[in-house]
Coordinates of C-alpha atoms and ligand atoms in Angstrom, one line a residue:
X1 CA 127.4 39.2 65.2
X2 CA 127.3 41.2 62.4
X3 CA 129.8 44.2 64.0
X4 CA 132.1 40.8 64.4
X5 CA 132.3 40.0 60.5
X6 CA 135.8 40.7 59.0
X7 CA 135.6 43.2 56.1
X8 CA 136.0 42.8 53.0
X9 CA 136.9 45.1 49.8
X10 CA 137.0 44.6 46.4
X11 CA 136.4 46.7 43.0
X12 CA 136.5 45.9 39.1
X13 CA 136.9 48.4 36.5
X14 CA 133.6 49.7 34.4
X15 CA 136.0 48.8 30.9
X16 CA 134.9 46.9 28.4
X17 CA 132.6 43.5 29.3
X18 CA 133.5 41.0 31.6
X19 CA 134.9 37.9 30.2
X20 CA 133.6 34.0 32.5
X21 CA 137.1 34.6 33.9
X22 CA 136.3 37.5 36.0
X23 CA 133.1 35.9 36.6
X24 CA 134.9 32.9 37.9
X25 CA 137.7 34.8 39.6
X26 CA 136.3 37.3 41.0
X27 CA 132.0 38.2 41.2
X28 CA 130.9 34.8 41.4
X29 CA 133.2 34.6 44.6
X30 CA 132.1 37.8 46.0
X31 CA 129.1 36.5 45.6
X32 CA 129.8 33.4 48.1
X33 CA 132.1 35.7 50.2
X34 CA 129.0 38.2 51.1
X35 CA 127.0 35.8 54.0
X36 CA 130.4 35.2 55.8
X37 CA 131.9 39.5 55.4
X38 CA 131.1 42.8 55.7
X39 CA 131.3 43.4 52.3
X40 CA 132.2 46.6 50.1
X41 CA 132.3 46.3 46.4
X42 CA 133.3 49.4 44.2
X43 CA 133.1 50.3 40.6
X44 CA 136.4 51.5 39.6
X45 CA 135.5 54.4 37.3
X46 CA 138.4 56.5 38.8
X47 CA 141.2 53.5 37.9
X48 CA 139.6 53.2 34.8
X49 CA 140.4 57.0 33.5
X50 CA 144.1 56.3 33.8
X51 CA 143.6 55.1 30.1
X52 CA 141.7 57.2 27.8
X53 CA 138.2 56.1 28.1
X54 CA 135.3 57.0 25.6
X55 CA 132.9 58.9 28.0
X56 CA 129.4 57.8 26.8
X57 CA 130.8 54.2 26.7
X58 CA 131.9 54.5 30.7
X59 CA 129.0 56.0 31.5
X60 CA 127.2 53.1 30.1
X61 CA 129.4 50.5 31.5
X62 CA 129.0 51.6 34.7
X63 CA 125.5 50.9 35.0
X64 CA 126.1 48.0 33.1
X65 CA 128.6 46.4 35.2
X66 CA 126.5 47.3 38.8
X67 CA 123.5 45.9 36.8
X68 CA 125.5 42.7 36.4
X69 CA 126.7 42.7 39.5
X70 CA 123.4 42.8 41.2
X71 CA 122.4 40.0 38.6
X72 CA 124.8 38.1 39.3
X73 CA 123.9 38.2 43.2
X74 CA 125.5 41.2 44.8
X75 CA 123.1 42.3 46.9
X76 CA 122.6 45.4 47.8
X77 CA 121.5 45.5 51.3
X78 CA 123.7 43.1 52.1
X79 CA 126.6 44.6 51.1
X80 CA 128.0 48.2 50.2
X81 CA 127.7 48.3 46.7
X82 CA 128.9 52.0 45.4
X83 CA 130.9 54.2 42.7
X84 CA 134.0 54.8 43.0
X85 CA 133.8 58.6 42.2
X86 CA 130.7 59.6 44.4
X87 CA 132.9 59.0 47.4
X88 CA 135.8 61.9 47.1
X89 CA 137.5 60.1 50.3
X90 CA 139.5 58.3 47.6
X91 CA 141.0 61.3 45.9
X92 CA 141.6 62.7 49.1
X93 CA 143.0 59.8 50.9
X94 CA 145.0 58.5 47.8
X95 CA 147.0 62.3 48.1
X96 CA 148.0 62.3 51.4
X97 CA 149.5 58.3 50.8
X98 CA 150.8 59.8 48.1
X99 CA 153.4 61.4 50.4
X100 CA 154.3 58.2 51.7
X101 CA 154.9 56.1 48.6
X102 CA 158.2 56.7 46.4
X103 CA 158.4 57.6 43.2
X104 CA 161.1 54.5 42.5
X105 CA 158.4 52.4 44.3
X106 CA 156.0 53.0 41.7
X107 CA 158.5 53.1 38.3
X108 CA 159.1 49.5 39.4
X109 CA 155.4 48.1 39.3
X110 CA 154.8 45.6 37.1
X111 CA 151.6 47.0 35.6
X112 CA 152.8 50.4 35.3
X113 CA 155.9 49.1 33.4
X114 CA 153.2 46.9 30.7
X115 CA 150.4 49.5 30.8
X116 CA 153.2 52.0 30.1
X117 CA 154.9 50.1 26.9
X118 CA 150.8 49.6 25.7
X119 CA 150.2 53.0 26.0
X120 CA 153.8 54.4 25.3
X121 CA 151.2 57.7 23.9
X122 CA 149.7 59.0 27.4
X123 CA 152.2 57.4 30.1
X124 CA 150.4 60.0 33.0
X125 CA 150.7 60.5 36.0
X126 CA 147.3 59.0 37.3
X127 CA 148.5 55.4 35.5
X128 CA 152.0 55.8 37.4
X129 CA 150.0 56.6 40.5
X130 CA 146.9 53.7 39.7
X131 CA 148.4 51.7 42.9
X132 CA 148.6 54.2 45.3
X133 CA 144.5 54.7 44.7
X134 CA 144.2 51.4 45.1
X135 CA 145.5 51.4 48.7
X136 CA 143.4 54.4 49.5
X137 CA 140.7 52.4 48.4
X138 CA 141.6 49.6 50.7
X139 CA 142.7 51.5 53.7
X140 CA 140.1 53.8 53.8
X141 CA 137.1 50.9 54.4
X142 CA 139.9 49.0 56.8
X143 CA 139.9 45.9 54.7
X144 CA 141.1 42.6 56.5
X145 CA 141.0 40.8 53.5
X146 CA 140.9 41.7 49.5
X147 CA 139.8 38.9 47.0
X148 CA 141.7 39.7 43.8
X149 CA 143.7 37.7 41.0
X150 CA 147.2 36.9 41.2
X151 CA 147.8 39.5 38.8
X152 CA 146.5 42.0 41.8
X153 CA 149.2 40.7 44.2
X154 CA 152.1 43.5 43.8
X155 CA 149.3 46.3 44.1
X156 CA 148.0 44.6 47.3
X157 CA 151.7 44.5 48.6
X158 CA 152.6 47.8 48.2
X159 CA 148.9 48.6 49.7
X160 CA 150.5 46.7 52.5
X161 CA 153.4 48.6 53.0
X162 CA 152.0 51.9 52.7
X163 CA 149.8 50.8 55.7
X164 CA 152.7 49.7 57.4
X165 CA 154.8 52.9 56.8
X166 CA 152.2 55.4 57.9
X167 CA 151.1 53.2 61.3
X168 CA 155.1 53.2 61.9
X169 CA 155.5 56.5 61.9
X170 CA 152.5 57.8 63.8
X171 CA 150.1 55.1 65.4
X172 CA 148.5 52.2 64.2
X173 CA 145.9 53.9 61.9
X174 CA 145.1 51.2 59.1
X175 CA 144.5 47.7 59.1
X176 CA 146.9 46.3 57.7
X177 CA 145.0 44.2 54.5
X178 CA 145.4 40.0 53.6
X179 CA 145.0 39.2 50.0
X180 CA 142.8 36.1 49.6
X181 CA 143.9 34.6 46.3
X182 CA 141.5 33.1 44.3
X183 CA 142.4 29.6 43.6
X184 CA 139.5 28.3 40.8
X185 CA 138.8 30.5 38.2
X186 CA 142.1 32.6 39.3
X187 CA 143.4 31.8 35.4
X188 CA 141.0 30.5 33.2
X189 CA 142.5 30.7 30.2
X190 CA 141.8 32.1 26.5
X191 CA 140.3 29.6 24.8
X192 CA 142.6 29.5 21.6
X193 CA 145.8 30.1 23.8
X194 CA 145.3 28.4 26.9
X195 CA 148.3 29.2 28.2
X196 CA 147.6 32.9 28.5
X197 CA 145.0 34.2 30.8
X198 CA 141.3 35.1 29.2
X199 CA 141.3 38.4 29.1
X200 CA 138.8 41.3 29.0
X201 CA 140.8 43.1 26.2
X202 CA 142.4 40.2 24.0
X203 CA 143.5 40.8 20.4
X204 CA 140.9 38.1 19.2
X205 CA 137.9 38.5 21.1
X206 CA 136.8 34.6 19.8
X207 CA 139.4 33.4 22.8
X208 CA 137.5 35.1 25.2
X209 CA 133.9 34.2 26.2
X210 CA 132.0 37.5 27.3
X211 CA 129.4 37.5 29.6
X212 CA 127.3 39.6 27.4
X213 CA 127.4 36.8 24.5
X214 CA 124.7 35.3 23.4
X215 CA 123.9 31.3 23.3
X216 CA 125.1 31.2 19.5
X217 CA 128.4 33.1 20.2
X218 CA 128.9 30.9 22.8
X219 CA 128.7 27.9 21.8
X220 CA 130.6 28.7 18.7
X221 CA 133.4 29.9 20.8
X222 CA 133.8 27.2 22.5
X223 CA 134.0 24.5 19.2
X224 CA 137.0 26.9 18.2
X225 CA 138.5 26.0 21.2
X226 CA 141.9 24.2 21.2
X227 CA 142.9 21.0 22.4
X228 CA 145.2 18.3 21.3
X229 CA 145.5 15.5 19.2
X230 CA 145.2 13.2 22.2
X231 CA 141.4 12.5 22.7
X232 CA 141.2 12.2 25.3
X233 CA 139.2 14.3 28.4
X234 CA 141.8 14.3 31.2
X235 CA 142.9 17.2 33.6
X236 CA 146.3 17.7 33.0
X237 CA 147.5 21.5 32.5
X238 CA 151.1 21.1 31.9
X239 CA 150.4 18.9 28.9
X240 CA 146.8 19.3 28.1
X241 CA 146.1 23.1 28.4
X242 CA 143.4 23.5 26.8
X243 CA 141.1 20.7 27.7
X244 CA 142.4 21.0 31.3
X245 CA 141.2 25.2 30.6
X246 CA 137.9 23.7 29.1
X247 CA 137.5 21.2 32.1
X248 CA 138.4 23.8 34.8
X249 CA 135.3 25.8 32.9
X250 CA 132.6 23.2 33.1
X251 CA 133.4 22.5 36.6
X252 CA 132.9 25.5 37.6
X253 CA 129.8 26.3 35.6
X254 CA 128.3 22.8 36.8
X255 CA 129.0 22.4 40.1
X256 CA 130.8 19.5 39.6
X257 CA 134.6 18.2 40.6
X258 CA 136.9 18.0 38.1
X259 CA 137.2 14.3 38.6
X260 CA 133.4 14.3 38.5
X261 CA 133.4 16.2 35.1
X262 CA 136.7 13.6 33.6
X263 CA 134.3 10.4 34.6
X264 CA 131.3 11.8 32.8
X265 CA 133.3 12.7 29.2
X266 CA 135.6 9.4 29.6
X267 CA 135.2 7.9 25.7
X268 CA 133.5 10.9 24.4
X269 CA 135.2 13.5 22.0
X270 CA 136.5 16.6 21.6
X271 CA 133.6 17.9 19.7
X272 CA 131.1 16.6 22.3
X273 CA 133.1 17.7 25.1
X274 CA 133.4 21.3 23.6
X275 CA 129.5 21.6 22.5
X276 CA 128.7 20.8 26.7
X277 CA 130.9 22.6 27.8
X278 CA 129.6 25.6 25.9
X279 CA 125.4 24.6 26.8
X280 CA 126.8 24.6 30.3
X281 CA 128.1 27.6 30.1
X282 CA 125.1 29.6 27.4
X283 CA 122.6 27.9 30.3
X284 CA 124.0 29.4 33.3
X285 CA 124.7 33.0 31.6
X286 CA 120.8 33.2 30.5
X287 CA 119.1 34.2 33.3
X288 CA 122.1 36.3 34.5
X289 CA 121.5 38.5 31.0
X290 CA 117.8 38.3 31.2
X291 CA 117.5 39.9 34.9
X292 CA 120.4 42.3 33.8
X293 CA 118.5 43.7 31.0
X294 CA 115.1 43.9 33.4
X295 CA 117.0 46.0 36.2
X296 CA 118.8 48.3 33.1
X297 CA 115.5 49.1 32.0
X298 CA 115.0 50.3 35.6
X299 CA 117.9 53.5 36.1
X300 CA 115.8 54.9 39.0
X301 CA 116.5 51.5 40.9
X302 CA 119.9 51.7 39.9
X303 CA 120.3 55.3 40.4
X304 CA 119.0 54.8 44.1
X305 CA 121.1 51.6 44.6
X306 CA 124.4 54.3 43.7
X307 CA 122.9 57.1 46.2
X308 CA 122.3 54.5 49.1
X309 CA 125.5 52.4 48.4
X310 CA 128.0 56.2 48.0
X311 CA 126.2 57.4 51.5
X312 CA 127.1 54.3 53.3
X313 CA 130.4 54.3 51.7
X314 CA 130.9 58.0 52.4
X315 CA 130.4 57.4 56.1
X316 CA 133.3 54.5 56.6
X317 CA 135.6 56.4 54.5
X318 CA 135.3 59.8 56.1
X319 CA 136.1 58.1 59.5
X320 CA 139.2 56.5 58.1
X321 CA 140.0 59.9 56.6
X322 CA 139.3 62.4 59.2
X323 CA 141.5 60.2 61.2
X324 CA 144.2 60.4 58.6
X325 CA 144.0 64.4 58.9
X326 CA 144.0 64.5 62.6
X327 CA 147.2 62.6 62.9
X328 CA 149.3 64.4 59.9
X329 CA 148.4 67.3 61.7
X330 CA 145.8 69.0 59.3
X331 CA 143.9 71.8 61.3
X332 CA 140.8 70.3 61.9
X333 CA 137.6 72.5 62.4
Ligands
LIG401 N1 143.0 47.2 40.1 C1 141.9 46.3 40.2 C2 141.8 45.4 38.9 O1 142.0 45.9 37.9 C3 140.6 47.0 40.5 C4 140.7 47.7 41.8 C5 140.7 49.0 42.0 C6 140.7 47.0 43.0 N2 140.7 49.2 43.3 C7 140.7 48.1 44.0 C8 140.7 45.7 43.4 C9 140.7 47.8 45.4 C10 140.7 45.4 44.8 C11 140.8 46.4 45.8 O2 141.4 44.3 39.0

């Protein structure tokens, strides 16, 4: 039964805090996703480096984010939960695919084209080549299917093609990944510009609502949040996008349906709707902080969680690897 599972991959980046967007989009799902997969979860830390990190601060996002992660429900011995960068597979793997991915192919990437113009001061090679890690990432675990936001989805295909390219011209080697596309959550957006999504790195930090706030912040947040001059608590995102934005929110943090959550604020305001909506979200974010803060106090249980989680990862990835070598014809000993 548990050989049978379909695997799944998935990593996030150790930068800055996570926002309830990437909570909705993409660990809260994981969470869900780890009873019916083999799952693997990574810490990004070698993604992260293609911009100019601060290396105190990624060290101590690291354990910050696998802290959060296992807060949030990851669990350990369930899953493979590891660092990026304790597994050299990935460096290794993502050089040989380098070999079979063009340099055009990667000038025209969407995210290396907007990454580039942000950081028009350190365009390097490692940003230009982000994607191709990414599908040594994948490959190497042999994910069937990869939960990530639509803004993952060209990375994903060229993952695809890559796979494609090298089983065409020697055997079938990788499995060939499916994207699963978050649907809820996939775009929550900033809360004083609905229309773009919240974002971990947004110019005003008051339109995005970090899991690391407290209740206060929170709640204040979401009071700034805009609506419309309508009054009125309906889900409509083409011409309500920011109470459809807050609505989307509560349903998720409640449990409710979105028709559920519009019957329960029919004839109630904006301001009421806004302070529940932020209590909804301060009450579920509590505990998460409180056991995150317990198990940082703990770095020998963390510490062991990243030995036991980069061995088991080590051992998947070195089979997909040594495979790699054998069939590109490196001398094997
Ligand atoms: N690029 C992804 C992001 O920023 C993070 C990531 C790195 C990833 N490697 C991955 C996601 C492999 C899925 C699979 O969201």
């Amino acid at each position: 039964m548990q050989e049978e599972r379909k695997i799944l991959y998935s990593a996030v980046q150790p930068t800055n805090n996570l926002t309830i967007g990437n909570y909705i989009g993409a660990v809260s799902n994981w969470v869900n996703l780890q009873s019916q997969y083999d799952c693997v979860f990574a810490i990004a830390n070698m993604h992260a480096i293609t911009v100019r990190q601060n290396p105190a601060e990624l060290r101590k996002n690291t354990l910050s984010l696998l802290a959060l992660y296992i807060a949030c429900g990851i669990d350990p011995q369930k899953c493979v939960l590891y660092l990026q960068s304790h597994v050299p597979a990935h460096a290794e793997l993502a050089w040989v695919l380098n070999t079979f991915t063009y340099v055009g192919e990667m000038e025209r990437m969407t995210q290396f084209k907007d990454k580039s113009a942000k950081h028009a001061d350190n365009i390097n090679m490692g940003l230009m080549d982000y994607p191709v890690l990414m599908a040594a990432d994948i490959l190497l675990y042999r994910a069937d299917v990869v939960p990530v936001g639509v803004d993952q989805r060209q990375h994903l295909e060229i993952t695809r093609d890559i796979a494609v390219r090298f089983n065409n011209i020697y055997s079938p080697t990788f499995t060939v990944p499916e994207g699963l596309y978050m649907k809820v959550g996939a775009k929550i957006g900033d809360l004083l510009e609905p229309s773009k999504k919240m974002s971990k790195s947004a110019e005003n930090a008051n339109g995005s609502v970090f899991l690391s706030d407290d209740r206060d912040t929170i709640i204040r947040k979401f009071r700034r949040a805009v609506t419309d001059s309508e009054a009125c608590v309906k889900y409509d995102p083409e011409n309500k996008p920011g109470v459809s934005n807050l609505l989307s929110i509560y349903s998720v943090f409640s449990g409710q349906s979105i028709e559920e959550c519009e019957r329960r604020f029919e004839g109630k305001g904006y301001g009421d709707f806004k302070l529940a909506v932020g209590e909804v979200v301060a009450d579920k974010l509590a505990p998460i902080q409180t056991e995150q803060a317990k198990l940082l106090a703990d770095k020998a249980y963390l510490d062991g969680v990243l030995k036991d989680g980069a061995e088991r990862a080590a051992r998947r990835a070195n089979r997909t690897l040594s495979k790699v070598y054998k069939k590109i014809g490196f001398y094997q000993l």
